[in-house]
PDB file of C-alpha atoms and ligand atoms in Angstrom:
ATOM      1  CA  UNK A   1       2.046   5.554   7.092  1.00 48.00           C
ATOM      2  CA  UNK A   2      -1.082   5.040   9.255  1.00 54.00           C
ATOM      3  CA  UNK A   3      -0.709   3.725  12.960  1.00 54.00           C
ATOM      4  CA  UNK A   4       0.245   0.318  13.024  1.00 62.00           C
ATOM      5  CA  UNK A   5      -1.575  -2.403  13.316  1.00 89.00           C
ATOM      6  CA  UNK A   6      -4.322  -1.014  11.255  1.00 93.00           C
ATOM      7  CA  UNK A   7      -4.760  -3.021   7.983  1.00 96.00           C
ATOM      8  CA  UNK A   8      -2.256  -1.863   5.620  1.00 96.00           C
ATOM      9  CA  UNK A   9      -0.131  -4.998   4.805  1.00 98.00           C
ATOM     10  CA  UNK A  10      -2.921  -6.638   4.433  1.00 98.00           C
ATOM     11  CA  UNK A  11      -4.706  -4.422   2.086  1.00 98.00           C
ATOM     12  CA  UNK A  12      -1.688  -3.585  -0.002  1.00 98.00           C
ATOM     13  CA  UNK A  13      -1.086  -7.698  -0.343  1.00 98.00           C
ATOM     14  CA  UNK A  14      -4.852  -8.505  -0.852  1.00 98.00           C
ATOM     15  CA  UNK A  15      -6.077  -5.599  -2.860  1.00 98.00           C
ATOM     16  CA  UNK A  16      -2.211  -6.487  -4.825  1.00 98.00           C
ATOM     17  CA  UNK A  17      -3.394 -10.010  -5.515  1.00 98.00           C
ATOM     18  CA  UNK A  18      -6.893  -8.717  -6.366  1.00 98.00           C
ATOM     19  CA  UNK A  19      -6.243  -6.600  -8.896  1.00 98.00           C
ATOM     20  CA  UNK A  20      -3.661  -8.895 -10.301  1.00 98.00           C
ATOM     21  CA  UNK A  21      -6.301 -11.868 -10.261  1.00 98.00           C
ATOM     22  CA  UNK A  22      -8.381  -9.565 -12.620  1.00 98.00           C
ATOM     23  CA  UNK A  23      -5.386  -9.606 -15.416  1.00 97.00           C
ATOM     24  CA  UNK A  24      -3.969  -5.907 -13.758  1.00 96.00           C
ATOM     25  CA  UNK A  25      -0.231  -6.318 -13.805  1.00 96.00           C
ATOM     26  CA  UNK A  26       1.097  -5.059  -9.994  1.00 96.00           C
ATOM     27  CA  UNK A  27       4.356  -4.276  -8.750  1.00 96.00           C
ATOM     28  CA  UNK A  28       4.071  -4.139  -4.446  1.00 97.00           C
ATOM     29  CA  UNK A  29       6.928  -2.280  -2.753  1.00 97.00           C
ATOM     30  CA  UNK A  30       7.648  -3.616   0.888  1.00 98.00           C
ATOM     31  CA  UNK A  31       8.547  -0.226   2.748  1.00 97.00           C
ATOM     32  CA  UNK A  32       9.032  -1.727   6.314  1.00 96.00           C
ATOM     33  CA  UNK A  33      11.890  -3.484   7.405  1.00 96.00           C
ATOM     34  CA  UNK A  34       9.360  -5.995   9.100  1.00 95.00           C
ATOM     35  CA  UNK A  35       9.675  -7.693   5.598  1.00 96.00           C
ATOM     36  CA  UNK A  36       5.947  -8.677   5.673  1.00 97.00           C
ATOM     37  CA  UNK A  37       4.588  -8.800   2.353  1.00 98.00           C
ATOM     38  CA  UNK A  38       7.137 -11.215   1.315  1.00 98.00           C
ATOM     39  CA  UNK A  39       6.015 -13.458   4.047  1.00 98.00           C
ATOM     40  CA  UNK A  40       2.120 -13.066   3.487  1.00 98.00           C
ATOM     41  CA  UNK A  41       2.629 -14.158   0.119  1.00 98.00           C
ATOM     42  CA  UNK A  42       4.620 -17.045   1.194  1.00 98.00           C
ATOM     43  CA  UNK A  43       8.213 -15.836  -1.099  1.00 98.00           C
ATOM     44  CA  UNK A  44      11.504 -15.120  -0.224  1.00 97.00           C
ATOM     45  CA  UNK A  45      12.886 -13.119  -2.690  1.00 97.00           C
ATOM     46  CA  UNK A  46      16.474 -12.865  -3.170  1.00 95.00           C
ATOM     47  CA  UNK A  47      16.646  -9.404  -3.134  1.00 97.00           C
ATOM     48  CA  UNK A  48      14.843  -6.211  -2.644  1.00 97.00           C
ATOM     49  CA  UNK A  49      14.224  -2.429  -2.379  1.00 97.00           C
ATOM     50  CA  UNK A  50      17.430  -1.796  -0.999  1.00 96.00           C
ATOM     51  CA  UNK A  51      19.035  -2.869  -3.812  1.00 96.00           C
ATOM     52  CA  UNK A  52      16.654  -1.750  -6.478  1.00 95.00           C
ATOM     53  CA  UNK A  53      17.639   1.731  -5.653  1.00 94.00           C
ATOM     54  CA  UNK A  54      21.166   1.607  -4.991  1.00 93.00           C
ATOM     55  CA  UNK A  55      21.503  -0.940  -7.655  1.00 93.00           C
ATOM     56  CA  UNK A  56      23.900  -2.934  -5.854  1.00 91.00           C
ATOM     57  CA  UNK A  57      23.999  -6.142  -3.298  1.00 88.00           C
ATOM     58  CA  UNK A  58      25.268  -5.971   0.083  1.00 79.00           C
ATOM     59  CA  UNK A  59      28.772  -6.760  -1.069  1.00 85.00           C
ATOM     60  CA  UNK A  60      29.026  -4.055  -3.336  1.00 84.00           C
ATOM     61  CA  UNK A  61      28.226  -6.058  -6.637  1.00 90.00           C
ATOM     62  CA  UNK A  62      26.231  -4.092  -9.196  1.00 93.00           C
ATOM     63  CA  UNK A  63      22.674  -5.803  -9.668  1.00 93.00           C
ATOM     64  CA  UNK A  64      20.515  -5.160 -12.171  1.00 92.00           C
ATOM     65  CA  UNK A  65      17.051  -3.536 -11.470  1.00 90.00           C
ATOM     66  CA  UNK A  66      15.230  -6.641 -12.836  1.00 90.00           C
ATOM     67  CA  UNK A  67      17.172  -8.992 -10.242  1.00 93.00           C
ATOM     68  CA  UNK A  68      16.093  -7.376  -7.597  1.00 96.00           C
ATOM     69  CA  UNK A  69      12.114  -7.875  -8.264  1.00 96.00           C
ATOM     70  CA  UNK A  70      10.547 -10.796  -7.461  1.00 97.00           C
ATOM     71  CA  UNK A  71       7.910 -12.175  -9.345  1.00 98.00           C
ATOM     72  CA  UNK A  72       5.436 -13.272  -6.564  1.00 98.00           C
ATOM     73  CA  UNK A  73       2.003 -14.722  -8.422  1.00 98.00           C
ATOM     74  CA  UNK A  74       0.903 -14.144 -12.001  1.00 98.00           C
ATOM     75  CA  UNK A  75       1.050 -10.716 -12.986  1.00 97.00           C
ATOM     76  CA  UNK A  76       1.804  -9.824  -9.226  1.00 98.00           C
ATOM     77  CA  UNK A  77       5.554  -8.921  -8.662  1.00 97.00           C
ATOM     78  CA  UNK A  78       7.242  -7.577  -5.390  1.00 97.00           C
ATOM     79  CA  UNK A  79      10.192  -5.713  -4.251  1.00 97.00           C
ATOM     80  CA  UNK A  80      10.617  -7.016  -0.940  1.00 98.00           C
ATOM     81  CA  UNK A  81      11.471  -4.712   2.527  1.00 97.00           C
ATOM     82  CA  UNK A  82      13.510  -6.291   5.627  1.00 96.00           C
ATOM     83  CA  UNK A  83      16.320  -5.025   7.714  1.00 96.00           C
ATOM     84  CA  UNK A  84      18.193  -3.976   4.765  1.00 96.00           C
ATOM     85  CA  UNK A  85      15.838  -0.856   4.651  1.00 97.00           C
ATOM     86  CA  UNK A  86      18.155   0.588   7.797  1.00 96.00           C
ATOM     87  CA  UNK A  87      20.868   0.926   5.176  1.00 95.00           C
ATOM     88  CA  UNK A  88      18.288   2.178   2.376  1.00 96.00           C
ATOM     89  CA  UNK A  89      17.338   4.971   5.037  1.00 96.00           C
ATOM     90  CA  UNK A  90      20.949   6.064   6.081  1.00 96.00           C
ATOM     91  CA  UNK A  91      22.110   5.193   2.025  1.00 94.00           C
ATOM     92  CA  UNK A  92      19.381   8.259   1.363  1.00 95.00           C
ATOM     93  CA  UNK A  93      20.071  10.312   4.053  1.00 95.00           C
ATOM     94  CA  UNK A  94      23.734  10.942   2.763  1.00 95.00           C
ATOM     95  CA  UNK A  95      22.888  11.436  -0.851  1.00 93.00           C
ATOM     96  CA  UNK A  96      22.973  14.949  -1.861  1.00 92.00           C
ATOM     97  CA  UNK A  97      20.202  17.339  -0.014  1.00 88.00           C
ATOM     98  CA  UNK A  98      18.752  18.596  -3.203  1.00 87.00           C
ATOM     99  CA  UNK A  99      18.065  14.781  -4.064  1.00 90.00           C
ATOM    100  CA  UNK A 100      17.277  12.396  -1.168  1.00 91.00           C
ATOM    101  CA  UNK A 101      13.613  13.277  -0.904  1.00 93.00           C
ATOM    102  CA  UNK A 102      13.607  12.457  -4.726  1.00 92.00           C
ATOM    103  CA  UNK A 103      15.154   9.287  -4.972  1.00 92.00           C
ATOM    104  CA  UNK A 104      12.910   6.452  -5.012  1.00 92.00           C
ATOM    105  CA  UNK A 105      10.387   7.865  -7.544  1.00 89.00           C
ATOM    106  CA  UNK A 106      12.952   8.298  -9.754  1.00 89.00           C
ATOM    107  CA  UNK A 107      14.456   5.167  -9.464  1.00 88.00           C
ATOM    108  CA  UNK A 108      10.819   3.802 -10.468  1.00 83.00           C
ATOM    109  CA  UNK A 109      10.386   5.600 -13.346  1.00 72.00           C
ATOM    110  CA  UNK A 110       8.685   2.472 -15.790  1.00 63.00           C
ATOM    111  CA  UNK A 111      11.139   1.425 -18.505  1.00 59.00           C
ATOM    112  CA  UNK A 112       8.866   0.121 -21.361  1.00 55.00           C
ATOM    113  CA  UNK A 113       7.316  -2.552 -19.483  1.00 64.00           C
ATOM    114  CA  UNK A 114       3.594  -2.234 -18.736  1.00 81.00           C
ATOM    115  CA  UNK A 115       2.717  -1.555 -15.431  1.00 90.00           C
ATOM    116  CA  UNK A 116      -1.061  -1.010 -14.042  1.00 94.00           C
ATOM    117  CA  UNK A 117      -0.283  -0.765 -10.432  1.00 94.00           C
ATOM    118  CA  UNK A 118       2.103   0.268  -8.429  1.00 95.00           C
ATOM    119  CA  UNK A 119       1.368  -0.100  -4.829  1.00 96.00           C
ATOM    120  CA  UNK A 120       3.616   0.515  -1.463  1.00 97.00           C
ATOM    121  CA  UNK A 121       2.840  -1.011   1.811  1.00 97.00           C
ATOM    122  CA  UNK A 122       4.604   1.785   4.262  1.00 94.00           C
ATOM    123  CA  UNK A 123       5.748   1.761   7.667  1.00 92.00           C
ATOM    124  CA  UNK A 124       4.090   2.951  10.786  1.00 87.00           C
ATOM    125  CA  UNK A 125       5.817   6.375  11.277  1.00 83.00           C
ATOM    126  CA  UNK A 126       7.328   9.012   9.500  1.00 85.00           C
ATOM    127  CA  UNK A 127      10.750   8.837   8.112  1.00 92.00           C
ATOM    128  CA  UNK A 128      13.030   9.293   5.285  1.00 95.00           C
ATOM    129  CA  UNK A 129      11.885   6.309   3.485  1.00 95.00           C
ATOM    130  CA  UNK A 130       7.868   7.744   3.769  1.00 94.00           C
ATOM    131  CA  UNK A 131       8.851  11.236   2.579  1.00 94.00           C
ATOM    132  CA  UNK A 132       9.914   9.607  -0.696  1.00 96.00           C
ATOM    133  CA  UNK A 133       6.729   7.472  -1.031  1.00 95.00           C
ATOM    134  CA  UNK A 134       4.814  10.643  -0.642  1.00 95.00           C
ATOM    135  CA  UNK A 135       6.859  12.634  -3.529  1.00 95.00           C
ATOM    136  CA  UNK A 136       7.067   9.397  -5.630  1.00 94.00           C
ATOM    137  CA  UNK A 137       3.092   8.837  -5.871  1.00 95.00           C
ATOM    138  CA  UNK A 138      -0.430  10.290  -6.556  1.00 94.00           C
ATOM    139  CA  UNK A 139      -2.860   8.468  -4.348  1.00 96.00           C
ATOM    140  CA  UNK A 140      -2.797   7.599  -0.941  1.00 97.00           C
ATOM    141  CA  UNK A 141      -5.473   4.213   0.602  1.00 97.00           C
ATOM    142  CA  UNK A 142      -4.805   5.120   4.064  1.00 95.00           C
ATOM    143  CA  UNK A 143      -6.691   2.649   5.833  1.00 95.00           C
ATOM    144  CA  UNK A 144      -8.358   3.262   9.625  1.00 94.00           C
ATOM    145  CA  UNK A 145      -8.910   0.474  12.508  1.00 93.00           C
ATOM    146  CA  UNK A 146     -12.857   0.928  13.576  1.00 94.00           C
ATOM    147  CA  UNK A 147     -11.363  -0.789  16.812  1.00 88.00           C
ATOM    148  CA  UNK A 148      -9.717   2.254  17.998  1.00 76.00           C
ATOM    149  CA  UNK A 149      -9.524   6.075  18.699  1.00 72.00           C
ATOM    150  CA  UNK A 150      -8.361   5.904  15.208  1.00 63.00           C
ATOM    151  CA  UNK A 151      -9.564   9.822  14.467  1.00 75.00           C
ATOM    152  CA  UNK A 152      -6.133  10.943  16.668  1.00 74.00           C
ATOM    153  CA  UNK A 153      -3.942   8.841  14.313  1.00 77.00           C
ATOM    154  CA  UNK A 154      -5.004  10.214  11.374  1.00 85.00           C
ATOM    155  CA  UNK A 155      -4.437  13.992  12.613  1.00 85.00           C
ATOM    156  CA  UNK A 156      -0.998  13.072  12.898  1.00 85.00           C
ATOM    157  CA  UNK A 157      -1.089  11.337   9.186  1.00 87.00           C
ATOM    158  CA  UNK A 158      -2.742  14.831   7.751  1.00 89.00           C
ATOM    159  CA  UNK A 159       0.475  17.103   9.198  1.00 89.00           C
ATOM    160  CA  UNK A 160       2.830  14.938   6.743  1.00 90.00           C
ATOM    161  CA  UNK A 161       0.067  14.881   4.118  1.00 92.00           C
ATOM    162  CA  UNK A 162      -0.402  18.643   3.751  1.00 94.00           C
ATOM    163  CA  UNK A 163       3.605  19.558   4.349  1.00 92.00           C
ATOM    164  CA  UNK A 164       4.516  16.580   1.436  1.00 94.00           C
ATOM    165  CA  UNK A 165       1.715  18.264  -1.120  1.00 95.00           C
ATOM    166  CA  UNK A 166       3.848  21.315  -0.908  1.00 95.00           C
ATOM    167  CA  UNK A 167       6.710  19.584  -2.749  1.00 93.00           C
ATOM    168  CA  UNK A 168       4.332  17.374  -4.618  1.00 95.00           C
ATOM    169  CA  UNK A 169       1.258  18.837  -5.731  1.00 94.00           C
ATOM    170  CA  UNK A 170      -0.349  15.872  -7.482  1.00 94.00           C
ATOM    171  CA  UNK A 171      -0.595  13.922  -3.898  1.00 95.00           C
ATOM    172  CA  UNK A 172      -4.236  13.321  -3.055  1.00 94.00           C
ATOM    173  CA  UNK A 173      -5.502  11.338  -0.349  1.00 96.00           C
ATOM    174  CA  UNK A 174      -7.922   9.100  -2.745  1.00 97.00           C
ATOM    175  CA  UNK A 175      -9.285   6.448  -0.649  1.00 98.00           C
ATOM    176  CA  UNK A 176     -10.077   5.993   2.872  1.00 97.00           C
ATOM    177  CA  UNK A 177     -10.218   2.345   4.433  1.00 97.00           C
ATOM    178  CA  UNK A 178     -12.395   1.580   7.303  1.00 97.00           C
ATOM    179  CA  UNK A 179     -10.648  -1.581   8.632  1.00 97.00           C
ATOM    180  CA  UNK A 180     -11.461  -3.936  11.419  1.00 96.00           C
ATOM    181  CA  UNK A 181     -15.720  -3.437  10.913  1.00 97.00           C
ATOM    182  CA  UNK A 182     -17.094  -5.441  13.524  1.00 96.00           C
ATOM    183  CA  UNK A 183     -21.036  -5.099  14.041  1.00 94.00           C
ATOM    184  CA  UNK A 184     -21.161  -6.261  17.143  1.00 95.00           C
ATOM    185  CA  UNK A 185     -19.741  -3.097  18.811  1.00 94.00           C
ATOM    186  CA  UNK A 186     -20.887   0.371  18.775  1.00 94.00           C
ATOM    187  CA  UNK A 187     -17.742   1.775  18.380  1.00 93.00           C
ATOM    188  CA  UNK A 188     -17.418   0.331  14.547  1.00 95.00           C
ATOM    189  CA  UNK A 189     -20.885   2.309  13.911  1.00 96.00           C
ATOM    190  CA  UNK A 190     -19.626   5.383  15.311  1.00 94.00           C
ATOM    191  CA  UNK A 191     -16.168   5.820  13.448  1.00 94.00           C
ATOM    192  CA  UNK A 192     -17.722   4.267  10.211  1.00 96.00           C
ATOM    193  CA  UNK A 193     -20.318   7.070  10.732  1.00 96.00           C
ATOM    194  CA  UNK A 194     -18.083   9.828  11.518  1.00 94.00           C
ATOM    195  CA  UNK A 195     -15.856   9.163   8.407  1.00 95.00           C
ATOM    196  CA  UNK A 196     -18.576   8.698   5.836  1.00 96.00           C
ATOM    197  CA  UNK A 197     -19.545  12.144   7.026  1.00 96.00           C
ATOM    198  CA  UNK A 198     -15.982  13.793   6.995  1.00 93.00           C
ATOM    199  CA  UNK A 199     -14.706  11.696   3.758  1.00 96.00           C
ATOM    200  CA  UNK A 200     -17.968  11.807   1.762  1.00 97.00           C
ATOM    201  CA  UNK A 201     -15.962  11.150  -1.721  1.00 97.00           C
ATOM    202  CA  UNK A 202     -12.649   9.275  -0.365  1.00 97.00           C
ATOM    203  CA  UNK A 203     -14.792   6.627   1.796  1.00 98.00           C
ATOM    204  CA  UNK A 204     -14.953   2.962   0.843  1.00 98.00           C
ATOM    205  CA  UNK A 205     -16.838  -0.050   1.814  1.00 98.00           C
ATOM    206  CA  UNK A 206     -15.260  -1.319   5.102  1.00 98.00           C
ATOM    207  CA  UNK A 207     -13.019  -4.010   5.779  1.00 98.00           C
ATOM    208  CA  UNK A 208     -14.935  -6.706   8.228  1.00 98.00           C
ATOM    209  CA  UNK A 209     -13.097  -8.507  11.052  1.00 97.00           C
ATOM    210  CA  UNK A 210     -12.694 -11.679   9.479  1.00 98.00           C
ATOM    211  CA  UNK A 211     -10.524 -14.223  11.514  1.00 97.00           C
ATOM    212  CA  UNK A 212      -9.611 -15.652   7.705  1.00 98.00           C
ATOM    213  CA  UNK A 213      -7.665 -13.068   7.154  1.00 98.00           C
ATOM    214  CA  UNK A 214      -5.500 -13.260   9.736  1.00 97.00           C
ATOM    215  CA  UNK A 215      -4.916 -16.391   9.325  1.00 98.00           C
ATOM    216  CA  UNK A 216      -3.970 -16.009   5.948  1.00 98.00           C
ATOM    217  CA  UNK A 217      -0.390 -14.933   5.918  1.00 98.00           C
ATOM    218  CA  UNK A 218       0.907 -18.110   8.468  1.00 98.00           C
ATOM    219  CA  UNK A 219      -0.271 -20.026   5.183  1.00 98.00           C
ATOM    220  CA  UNK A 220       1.540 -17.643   2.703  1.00 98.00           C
ATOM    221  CA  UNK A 221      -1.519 -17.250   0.801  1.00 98.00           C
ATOM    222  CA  UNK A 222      -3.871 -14.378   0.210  1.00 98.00           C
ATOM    223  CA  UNK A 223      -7.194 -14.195   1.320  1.00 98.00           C
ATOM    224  CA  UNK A 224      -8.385 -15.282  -2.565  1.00 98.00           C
ATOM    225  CA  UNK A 225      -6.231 -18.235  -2.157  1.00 98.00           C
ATOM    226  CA  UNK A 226      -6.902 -19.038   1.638  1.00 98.00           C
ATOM    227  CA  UNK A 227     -10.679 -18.809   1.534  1.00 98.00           C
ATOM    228  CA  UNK A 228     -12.597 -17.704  -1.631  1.00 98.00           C
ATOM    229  CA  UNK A 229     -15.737 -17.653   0.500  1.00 98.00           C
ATOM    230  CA  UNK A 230     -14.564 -15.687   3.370  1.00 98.00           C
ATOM    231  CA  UNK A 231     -16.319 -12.322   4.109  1.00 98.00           C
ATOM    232  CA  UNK A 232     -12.614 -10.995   3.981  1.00 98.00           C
ATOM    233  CA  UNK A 233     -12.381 -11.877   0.496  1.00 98.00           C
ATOM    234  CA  UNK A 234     -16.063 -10.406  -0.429  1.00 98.00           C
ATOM    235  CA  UNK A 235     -14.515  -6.738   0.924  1.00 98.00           C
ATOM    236  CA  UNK A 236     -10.823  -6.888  -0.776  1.00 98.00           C
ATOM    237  CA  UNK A 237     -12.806  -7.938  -3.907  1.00 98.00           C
ATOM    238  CA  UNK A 238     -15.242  -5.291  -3.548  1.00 98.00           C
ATOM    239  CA  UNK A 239     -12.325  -2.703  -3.337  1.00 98.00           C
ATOM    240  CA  UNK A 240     -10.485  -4.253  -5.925  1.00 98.00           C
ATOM    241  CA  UNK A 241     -13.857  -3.548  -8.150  1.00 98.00           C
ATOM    242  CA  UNK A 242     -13.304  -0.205  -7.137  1.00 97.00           C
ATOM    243  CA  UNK A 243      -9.991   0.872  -8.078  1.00 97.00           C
ATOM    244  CA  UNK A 244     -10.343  -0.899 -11.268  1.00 97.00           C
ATOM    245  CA  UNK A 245     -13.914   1.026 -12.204  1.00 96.00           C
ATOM    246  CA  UNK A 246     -12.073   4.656 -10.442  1.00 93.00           C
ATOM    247  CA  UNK A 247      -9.754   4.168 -13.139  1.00 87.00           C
ATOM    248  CA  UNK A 248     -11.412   2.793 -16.248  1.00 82.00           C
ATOM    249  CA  UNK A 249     -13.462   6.033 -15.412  1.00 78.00           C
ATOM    250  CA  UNK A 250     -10.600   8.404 -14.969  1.00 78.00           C
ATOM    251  CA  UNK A 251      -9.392   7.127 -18.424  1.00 76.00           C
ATOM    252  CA  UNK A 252     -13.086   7.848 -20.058  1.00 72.00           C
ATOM    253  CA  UNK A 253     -13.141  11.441 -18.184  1.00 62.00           C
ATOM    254  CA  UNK A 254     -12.711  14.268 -21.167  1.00 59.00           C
ATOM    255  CA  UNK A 255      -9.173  15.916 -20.461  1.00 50.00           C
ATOM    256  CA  UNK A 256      -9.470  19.288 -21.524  1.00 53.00           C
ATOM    257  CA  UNK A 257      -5.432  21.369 -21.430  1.00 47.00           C
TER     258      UNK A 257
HETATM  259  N1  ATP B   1     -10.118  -7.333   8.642  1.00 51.64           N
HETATM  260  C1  ATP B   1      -9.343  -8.042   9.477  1.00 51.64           C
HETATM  261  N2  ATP B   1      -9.899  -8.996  10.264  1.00 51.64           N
HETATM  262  C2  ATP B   1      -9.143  -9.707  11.141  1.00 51.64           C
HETATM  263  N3  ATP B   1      -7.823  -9.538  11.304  1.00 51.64           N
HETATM  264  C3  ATP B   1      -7.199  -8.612  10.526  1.00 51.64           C
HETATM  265  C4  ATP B   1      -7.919  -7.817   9.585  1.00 51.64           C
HETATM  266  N4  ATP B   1      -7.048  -6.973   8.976  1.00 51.64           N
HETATM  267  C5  ATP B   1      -5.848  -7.227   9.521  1.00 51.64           C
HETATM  268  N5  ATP B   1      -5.928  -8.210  10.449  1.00 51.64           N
HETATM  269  C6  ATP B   1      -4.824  -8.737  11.288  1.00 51.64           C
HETATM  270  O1  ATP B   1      -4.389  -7.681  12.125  1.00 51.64           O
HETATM  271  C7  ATP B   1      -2.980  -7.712  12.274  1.00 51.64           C
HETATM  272  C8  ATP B   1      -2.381  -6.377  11.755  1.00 51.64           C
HETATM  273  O2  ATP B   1      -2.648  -6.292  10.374  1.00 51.64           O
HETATM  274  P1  ATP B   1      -1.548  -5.723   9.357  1.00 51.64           P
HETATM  275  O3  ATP B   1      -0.236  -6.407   9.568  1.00 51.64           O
HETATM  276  O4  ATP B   1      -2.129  -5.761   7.998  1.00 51.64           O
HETATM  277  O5  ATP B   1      -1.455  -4.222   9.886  1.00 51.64           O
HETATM  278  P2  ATP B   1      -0.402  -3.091   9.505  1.00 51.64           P
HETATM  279  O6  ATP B   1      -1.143  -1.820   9.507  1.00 51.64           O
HETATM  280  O7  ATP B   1       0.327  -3.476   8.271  1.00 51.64           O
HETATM  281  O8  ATP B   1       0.600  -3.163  10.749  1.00 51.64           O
HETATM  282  P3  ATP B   1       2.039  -2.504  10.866  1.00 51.64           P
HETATM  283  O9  ATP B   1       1.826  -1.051  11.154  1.00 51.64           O
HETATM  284  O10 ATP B   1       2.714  -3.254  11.975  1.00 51.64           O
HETATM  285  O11 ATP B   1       2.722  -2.702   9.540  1.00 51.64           O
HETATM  286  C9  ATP B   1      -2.489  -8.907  11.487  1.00 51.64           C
HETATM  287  O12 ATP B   1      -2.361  -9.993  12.367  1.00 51.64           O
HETATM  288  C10 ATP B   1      -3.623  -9.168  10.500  1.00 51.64           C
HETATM  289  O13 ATP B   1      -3.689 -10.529  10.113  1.00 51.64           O
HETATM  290 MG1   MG B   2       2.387  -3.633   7.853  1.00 51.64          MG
END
């Protein structure tokens, strides 16, 4: 949902195989018809989001939601994005008006089998498709470049944020992502600096520019699999150790109703 260009398909396909490496089981949910995560990861899944939620193939054929997932790594499965998206986005668009904000969290609504994670790697932009994300889950990673007037972008992001927390109240912007830390330049300093200070709770350690992880993807392996040594895979660990601790403590947390 952030600008492009910023980190997020990486994130959501590292952090993805991070947690999963640590025994986490992950569904990731392509959301951009650039059909990226299937590519990082080096799969080509048969099918995808387009037909998990209309529950049928291009031809029509009722599929079955299981078909449509694609089981990427251990523990790590994907529903994959492309082109077909277009249709998911006009498919919702005609659905009833009551409904088609609704339609992808319900269609994700866990059937007995475990899942830890669910994660969705979204668009640049603001569409149909990114209005369900935001009413289908909690906790927004929104991830900002420390290579450019990034502050502007994220204005823009907090408009949809506080209009989609009036329909879904349990939306909270959890983590934010400095991306793209290089120490040579002042500018990194500055916008690391000025979001620590405005995101005192949400902040996270940043991202380095790491060359390793871009050339991850060409290989179709993560950054874990690419190069275990890499600073790139020190910081996608390190936020992996995060979301994991975040929620063994959220589970320890005394619930009081
Ligand atoms: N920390 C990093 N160091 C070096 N290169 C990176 C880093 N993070 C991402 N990249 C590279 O930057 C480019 C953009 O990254 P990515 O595709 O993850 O961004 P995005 O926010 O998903 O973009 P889009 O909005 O187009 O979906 C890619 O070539 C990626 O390999
Ligand atoms: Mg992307």
């Amino acid at each position: 949902m952030a600008k492009g260009g910023v980190g997020k398909t990486t994130t959501a396909v590292n952090l993805a195989h991070g947690l999963a490496m640590q025994g986490k089981r992950v569904l990731l949910v392509d959301c951009d018809t650039q059909d990226q995560v299937a590519k990082f990861l080096g799969v080509k899944p048969a099918y995808g989001l387009y037909e998990f939620v209309t529950g049928r193939n291009g031809d029509g054929r009722p599929l079955a939601k299981m078909e449509t997932i694609h089981r990427a790594r251990e523990n790590l499965w994907v529903l994959a994005g492309g082109i077909k998206l277009v249709e998911l986005k006009h498919w919702l668009g005609e659905q009833p008006r009551e409904q088609r904000h609704n339609l992808l969290g319900q269609s994700l609504v866990p059937k007995g089998d475990r899942l830890d994670f669910l994660i969705f790697d979204c668009a640049p932009g603001w569409d149909i498709l990114s209005v369900n994300i935001l009413m289908a889950v909690q906790e927004i990673l929104c991830p900002v470049s420390l290579q450019a007037p990034a502050l502007e972008g994220l204005k823009t992001f907090f408009g949809y944020l506080i209009s989609a927390q009036k329909q879904n109240n349990a939306l909270n912007l959890k983590y934010i992502l400095p991306t793209l830390f290089d120490r040579r330049t002042r500018q990194s300093f500055d916008i690391y600096g000025r979001l620590k200070r405005l995101f005192t709770r949400q902040i996270c350690h940043p991202i380095r520019y790491n060359v390793r992880l871009s050339e991850a993807p060409a290989h179709g392996k993560t950054i874990f699999e690419y190069d275990r040594q890499a600073s790139g895979a020190q910081d996608y660990q390190k936020l992996t150790r995060r979301l994991i601790d975040d929620g063994i403590r959220a589970e320890q947390t005394p619930r009081f109703f």
